[in-house]
Amino acid sequence: HSFPTRRSSDLLLFQKRFASNSEDFVRRHLPLDWPGTEVIQQLVTLSGGLFIWASTTIRFIEYGIPSERLEKVLSASARSASHARLDDLYRVALTHSFDSYDESECKIVHSILGAILVARERLVDEQLSQLLGLAPEIVRNVISRLQPLL
């Protein structure tokens, strides 16, 4: 029996999630062939067989303006090895999710990320809010921006 390679599973993932009938993209009125087979193949190559890179890339693109997010991923990832590309992807996702935040707001993001990492178990928004003494709507806003990474 022949098993699919990691790259072929990444290709299938990109094709399925970027398909013109994908629920996440239909409502955005993208062209039927968006982003095109050439770009999908480029993304598969950039994934280097790392499924986590492929799935994180898709979530990052889905949670923003698709064409702008795709451009950011392609420009940040074009010159790196697979694991470095994953680091670049996380950097792009974090940077562009919070680029409008000021210094005090970034400290809140850092504290929420720190609590999530240190907890070593799943925390709900209300628990994070109580733990950090933050308003629940602030925690929900930050978590929603972190969604592609979480």
Short mmCIF file of N, CA and C in Angstrom, two decimals, residues 56-57 59-61 63 69 72-73 76 85-102 105-114 116-117 141-150:
data_model
loop_
_atom_site.label_atom_id
_atom_site.label_comp_id
_atom_site.label_asym_id
_atom_site.label_seq_id
_atom_site.Cartn_x
_atom_site.Cartn_y
_atom_site.Cartn_z
N THR A 56 -1.45 26.13 10.50
CA THR A 56 -1.34 27.46 11.11
C THR A 56 -1.45 28.54 10.05
N THR A 57 -0.84 28.31 8.90
CA THR A 57 -0.92 29.27 7.79
C THR A 57 -2.37 29.48 7.37
N ARG A 59 -5.13 28.95 9.13
CA ARG A 59 -5.88 29.67 10.16
C ARG A 59 -5.52 31.16 10.18
N PHE A 60 -4.24 31.47 10.01
CA PHE A 60 -3.80 32.86 9.99
C PHE A 60 -4.46 33.60 8.83
N ILE A 61 -4.50 32.99 7.67
CA ILE A 61 -5.11 33.62 6.49
C ILE A 61 -6.62 33.76 6.67
N TYR A 63 -8.32 34.21 9.41
CA TYR A 63 -8.70 35.17 10.45
C TYR A 63 -8.34 36.61 10.11
N ARG A 69 -3.02 38.67 4.17
CA ARG A 69 -2.36 37.69 5.03
C ARG A 69 -1.52 36.72 4.20
N LYS A 72 1.73 38.33 3.30
CA LYS A 72 2.64 38.39 4.44
C LYS A 72 3.31 37.04 4.67
N VAL A 73 2.55 35.97 4.55
CA VAL A 73 3.11 34.63 4.73
C VAL A 73 4.15 34.34 3.65
N ALA A 76 7.37 36.55 4.11
CA ALA A 76 8.16 36.20 5.29
C ALA A 76 8.79 34.83 5.18
N ARG A 85 10.86 28.79 8.90
CA ARG A 85 9.63 29.31 8.31
C ARG A 85 8.49 29.24 9.32
N LEU A 86 8.46 28.19 10.13
CA LEU A 86 7.44 28.08 11.16
C LEU A 86 7.61 29.22 12.17
N ASP A 87 8.84 29.48 12.58
CA ASP A 87 9.11 30.62 13.47
C ASP A 87 8.68 31.92 12.82
N ASP A 88 9.01 32.09 11.53
CA ASP A 88 8.62 33.30 10.79
C ASP A 88 7.10 33.44 10.75
N LEU A 89 6.41 32.32 10.52
CA LEU A 89 4.96 32.35 10.45
C LEU A 89 4.36 32.80 11.79
N TYR A 90 4.85 32.24 12.89
CA TYR A 90 4.36 32.65 14.21
C TYR A 90 4.66 34.12 14.46
N ARG A 91 5.84 34.56 14.06
CA ARG A 91 6.22 35.97 14.24
C ARG A 91 5.27 36.88 13.44
N VAL A 92 4.99 36.52 12.21
CA VAL A 92 4.08 37.31 11.37
C VAL A 92 2.69 37.33 11.99
N ALA A 93 2.20 36.16 12.41
CA ALA A 93 0.86 36.08 13.00
C ALA A 93 0.76 36.91 14.27
N LEU A 94 1.77 36.86 15.12
CA LEU A 94 1.74 37.65 16.34
C LEU A 94 1.89 39.14 16.05
N THR A 95 2.81 39.48 15.19
CA THR A 95 3.07 40.89 14.89
C THR A 95 1.85 41.56 14.27
N HIS A 96 1.27 40.93 13.27
CA HIS A 96 0.16 41.56 12.55
C HIS A 96 -1.17 41.47 13.28
N SER A 97 -1.26 40.58 14.25
CA SER A 97 -2.48 40.52 15.05
C SER A 97 -2.54 41.64 16.07
N PHE A 98 -1.36 42.15 16.46
CA PHE A 98 -1.31 43.14 17.52
C PHE A 98 -0.57 44.42 17.13
N ASP A 99 -0.43 44.68 15.83
CA ASP A 99 0.36 45.83 15.40
C ASP A 99 -0.27 47.17 15.79
N SER A 100 -1.56 47.20 16.09
CA SER A 100 -2.20 48.45 16.48
C SER A 100 -2.18 48.65 18.01
N TYR A 101 -1.63 47.69 18.74
CA TYR A 101 -1.59 47.78 20.20
C TYR A 101 -0.47 48.70 20.67
N ASP A 102 -0.75 49.44 21.75
CA ASP A 102 0.31 50.25 22.35
C ASP A 102 1.06 49.41 23.39
N GLU A 105 -1.02 47.71 26.18
CA GLU A 105 -1.83 46.62 25.64
C GLU A 105 -0.96 45.40 25.32
N CYS A 106 0.26 45.64 24.85
CA CYS A 106 1.18 44.53 24.57
C CYS A 106 1.56 43.80 25.85
N LYS A 107 1.67 44.53 26.96
CA LYS A 107 1.96 43.89 28.25
C LYS A 107 0.82 42.96 28.65
N ILE A 108 -0.40 43.34 28.35
CA ILE A 108 -1.56 42.48 28.63
C ILE A 108 -1.46 41.20 27.80
N VAL A 109 -1.12 41.36 26.51
CA VAL A 109 -0.96 40.19 25.64
C VAL A 109 0.12 39.27 26.20
N HIS A 110 1.25 39.84 26.62
CA HIS A 110 2.34 39.04 27.19
C HIS A 110 1.89 38.30 28.43
N SER A 111 1.12 38.96 29.29
CA SER A 111 0.67 38.29 30.51
C SER A 111 -0.30 37.15 30.20
N ILE A 112 -1.16 37.35 29.22
CA ILE A 112 -2.10 36.29 28.84
C ILE A 112 -1.35 35.11 28.23
N LEU A 113 -0.42 35.40 27.32
CA LEU A 113 0.39 34.33 26.73
C LEU A 113 1.19 33.60 27.80
N GLY A 114 1.77 34.35 28.72
CA GLY A 114 2.54 33.75 29.81
C GLY A 114 1.70 32.83 30.66
N ILE A 116 -1.04 31.27 29.79
CA ILE A 116 -1.40 30.09 29.00
C ILE A 116 -0.24 29.09 28.98
N LEU A 117 0.97 29.59 28.79
CA LEU A 117 2.14 28.72 28.72
C LEU A 117 2.47 28.08 30.07
N ASN A 141 -10.88 39.42 23.64
CA ASN A 141 -10.33 40.10 22.47
C ASN A 141 -8.94 39.58 22.14
N VAL A 142 -8.09 39.46 23.14
CA VAL A 142 -6.72 38.98 22.91
C VAL A 142 -6.75 37.53 22.43
N ILE A 143 -7.55 36.70 23.08
CA ILE A 143 -7.64 35.29 22.69
C ILE A 143 -8.13 35.16 21.25
N SER A 144 -9.08 35.99 20.85
CA SER A 144 -9.59 35.90 19.47
C SER A 144 -8.49 36.25 18.47
N ARG A 145 -7.62 37.18 18.83
CA ARG A 145 -6.50 37.55 17.94
C ARG A 145 -5.41 36.46 17.92
N LEU A 146 -5.33 35.70 19.00
CA LEU A 146 -4.36 34.61 19.08
C LEU A 146 -4.88 33.31 18.47
N GLN A 147 -6.13 33.28 18.09
CA GLN A 147 -6.78 32.05 17.61
C GLN A 147 -5.98 31.29 16.55
N PRO A 148 -5.41 31.94 15.56
CA PRO A 148 -4.64 31.17 14.57
C PRO A 148 -3.48 30.38 15.19
N LEU A 149 -2.95 30.86 16.29
CA LEU A 149 -1.81 30.20 16.91
C LEU A 149 -2.21 29.20 17.98
N LEU A 150 -3.33 29.47 18.64
CA LEU A 150 -3.74 28.59 19.73
C LEU A 150 -4.40 27.33 19.20
#
